[in-house]
mmCIF file of C-alpha atoms in Angstrom:
data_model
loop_
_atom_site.group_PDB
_atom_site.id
_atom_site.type_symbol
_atom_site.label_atom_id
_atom_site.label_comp_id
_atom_site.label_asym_id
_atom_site.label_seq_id
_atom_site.Cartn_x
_atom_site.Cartn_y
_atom_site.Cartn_z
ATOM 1 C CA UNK A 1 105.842 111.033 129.808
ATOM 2 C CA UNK A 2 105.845 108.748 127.189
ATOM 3 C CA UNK A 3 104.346 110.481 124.181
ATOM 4 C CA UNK A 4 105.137 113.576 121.924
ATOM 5 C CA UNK A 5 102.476 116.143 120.588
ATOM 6 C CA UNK A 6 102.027 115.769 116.798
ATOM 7 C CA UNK A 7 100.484 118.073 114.294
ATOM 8 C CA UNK A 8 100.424 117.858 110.715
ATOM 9 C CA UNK A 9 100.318 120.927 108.784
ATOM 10 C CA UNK A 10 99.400 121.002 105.085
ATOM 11 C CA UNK A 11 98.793 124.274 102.781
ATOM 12 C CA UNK A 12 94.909 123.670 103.492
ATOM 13 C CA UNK A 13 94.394 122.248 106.677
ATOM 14 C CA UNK A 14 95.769 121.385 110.041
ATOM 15 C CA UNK A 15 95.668 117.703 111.882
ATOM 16 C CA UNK A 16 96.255 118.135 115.586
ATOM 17 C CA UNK A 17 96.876 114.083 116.363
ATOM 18 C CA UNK A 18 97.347 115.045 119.982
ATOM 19 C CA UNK A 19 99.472 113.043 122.112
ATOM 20 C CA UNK A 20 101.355 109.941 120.187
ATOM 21 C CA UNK A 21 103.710 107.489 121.519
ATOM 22 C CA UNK A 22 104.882 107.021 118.215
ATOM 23 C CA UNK A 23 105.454 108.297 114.650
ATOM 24 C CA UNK A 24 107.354 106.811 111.175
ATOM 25 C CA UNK A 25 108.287 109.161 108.804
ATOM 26 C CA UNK A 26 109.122 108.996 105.554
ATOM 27 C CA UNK A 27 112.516 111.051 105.033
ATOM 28 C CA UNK A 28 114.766 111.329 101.786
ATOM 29 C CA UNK A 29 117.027 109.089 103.072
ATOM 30 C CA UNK A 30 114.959 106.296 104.432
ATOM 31 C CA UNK A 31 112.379 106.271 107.365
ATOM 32 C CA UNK A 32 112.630 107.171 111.065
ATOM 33 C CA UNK A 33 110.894 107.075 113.795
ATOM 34 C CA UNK A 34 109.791 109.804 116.396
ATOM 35 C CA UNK A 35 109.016 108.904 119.867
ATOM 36 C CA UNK A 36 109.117 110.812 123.278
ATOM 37 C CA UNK A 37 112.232 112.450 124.389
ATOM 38 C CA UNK A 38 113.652 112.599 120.672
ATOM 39 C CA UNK A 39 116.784 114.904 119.738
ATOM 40 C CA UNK A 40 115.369 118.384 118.128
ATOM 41 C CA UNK A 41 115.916 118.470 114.575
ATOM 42 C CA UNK A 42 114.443 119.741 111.380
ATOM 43 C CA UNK A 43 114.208 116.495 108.529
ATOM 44 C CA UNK A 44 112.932 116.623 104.930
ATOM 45 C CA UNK A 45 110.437 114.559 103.972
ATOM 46 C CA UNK A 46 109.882 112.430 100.739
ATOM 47 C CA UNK A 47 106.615 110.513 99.105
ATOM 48 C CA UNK A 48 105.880 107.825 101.284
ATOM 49 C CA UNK A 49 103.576 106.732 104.165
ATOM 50 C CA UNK A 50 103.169 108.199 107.667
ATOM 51 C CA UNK A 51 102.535 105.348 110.575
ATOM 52 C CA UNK A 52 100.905 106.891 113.890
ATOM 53 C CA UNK A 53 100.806 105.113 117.152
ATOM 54 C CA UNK A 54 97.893 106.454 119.292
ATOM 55 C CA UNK A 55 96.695 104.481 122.632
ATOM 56 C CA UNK A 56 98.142 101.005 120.687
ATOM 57 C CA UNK A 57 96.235 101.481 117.533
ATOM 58 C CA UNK A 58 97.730 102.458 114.540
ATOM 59 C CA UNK A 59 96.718 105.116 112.012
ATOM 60 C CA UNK A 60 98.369 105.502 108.537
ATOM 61 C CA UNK A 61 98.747 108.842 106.109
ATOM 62 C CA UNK A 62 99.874 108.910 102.760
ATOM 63 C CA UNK A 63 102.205 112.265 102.008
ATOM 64 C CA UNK A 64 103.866 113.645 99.083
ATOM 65 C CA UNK A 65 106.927 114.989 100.802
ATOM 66 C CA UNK A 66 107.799 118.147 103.056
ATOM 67 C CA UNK A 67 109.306 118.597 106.396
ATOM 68 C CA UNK A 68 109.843 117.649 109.977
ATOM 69 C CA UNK A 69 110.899 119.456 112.757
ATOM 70 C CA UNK A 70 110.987 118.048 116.181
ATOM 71 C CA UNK A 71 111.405 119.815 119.297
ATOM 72 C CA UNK A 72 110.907 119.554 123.208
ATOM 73 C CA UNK A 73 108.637 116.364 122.714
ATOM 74 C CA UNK A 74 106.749 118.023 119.878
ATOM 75 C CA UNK A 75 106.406 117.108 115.839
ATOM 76 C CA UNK A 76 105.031 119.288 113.334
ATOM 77 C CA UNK A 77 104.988 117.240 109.731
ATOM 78 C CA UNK A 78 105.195 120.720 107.549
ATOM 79 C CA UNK A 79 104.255 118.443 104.572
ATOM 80 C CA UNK A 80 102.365 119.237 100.578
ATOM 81 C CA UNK A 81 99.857 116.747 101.713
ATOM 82 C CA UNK A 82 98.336 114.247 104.487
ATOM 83 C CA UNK A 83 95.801 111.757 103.432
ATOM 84 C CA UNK A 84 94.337 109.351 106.036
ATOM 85 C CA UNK A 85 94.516 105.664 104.675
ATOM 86 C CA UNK A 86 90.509 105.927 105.040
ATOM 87 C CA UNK A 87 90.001 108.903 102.992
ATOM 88 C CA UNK A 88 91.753 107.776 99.459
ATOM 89 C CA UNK A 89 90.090 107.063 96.840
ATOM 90 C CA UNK A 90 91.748 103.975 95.641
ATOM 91 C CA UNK A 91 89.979 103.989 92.089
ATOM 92 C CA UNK A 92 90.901 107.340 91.507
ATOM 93 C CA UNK A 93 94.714 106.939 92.610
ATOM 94 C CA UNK A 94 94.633 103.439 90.052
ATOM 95 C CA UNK A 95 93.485 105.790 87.468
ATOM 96 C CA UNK A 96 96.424 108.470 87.790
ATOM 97 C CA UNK A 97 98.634 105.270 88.017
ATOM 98 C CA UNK A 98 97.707 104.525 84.780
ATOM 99 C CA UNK A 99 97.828 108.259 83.229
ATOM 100 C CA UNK A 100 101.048 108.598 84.714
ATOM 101 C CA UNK A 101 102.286 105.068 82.771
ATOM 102 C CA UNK A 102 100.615 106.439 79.765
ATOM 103 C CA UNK A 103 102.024 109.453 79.323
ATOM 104 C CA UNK A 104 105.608 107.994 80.612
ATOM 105 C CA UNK A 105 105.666 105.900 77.071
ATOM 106 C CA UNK A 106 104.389 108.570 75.022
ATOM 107 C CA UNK A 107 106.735 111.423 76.706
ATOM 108 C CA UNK A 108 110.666 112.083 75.075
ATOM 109 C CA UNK A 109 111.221 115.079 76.935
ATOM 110 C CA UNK A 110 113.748 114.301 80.121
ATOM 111 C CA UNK A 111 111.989 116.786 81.897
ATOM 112 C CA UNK A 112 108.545 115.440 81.241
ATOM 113 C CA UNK A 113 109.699 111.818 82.291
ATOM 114 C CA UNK A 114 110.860 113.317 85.546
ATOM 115 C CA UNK A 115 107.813 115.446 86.435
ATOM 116 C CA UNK A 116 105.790 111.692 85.643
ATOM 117 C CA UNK A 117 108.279 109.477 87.575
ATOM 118 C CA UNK A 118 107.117 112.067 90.562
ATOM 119 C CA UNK A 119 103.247 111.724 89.908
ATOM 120 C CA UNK A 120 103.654 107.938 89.476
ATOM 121 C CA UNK A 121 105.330 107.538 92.958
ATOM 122 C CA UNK A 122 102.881 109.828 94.515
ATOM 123 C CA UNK A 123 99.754 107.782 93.047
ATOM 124 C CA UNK A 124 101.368 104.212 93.623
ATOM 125 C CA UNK A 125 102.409 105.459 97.631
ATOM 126 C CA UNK A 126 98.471 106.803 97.813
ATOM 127 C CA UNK A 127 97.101 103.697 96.607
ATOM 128 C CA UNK A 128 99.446 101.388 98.763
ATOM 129 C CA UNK A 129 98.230 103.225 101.876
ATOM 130 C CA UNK A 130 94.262 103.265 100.884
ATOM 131 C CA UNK A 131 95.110 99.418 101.363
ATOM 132 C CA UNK A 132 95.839 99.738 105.392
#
């Protein structure tokens, strides 16, 4: 068998991908890939895009971070959220781009510029993966 089940869990829904021959994650510490026979482990997830390989065609996700955890030819993406390239709304994640930049110049608080930093990586991954 050359393929591994993958679901993708989020707080409001559930993506069962079915049978992939092959995922790209995007962890903390750089990306990996997931195909079949993989070791079992549990990996945490940053912002970045999520690359599915389905019967050679390719699907792409945009996520804001979470977990994997691979076992016995299974991944479950335990992640905050999962938006198919299809489904963003490019205009909207320009828009929070340019909030985020806004309020990055007007903000002194560390904290603040932090908490913005996040938001602006979050809407500059979502918009770079409406473009797939």
């Amino acid at each position: 068998m050359n393929t591994i089940q993958l679901e993708i869990v989020t707080p409001t829904h559930v993506l069962d991908e079915g049978q992939v021959s092959y995922v790209r994650c995007p962890g903390i510490d750089g990306s990996f890939g997931v195909m079949a026979n993989h070791i079992d482990g549990i990996i945490a997830l940053g912002v970045g895009e999520i690359k599915v390989k389905k019967d050679g065609k390719e699907k792409y996700l945009s996520t804001s971070g979470g977990y994997a955890e691979i076992m016995e030819n299974r991944l479950e993406l335990l992640v905050e959220s999962a938006e198919k390239s299809s489904e963003i709304d490019a205009k909207r994640a320009e828009m929070a781009i340019q909030r985020a930049e806004k309020r990055k110049k007007e903000s002194n608080v560390e904290y603040d510029e932090t908490r913005l930093g996040a938001s602006l990586a979050r809407a500059l991954n979502r918009l770079q993966v409406s473009k797939r």
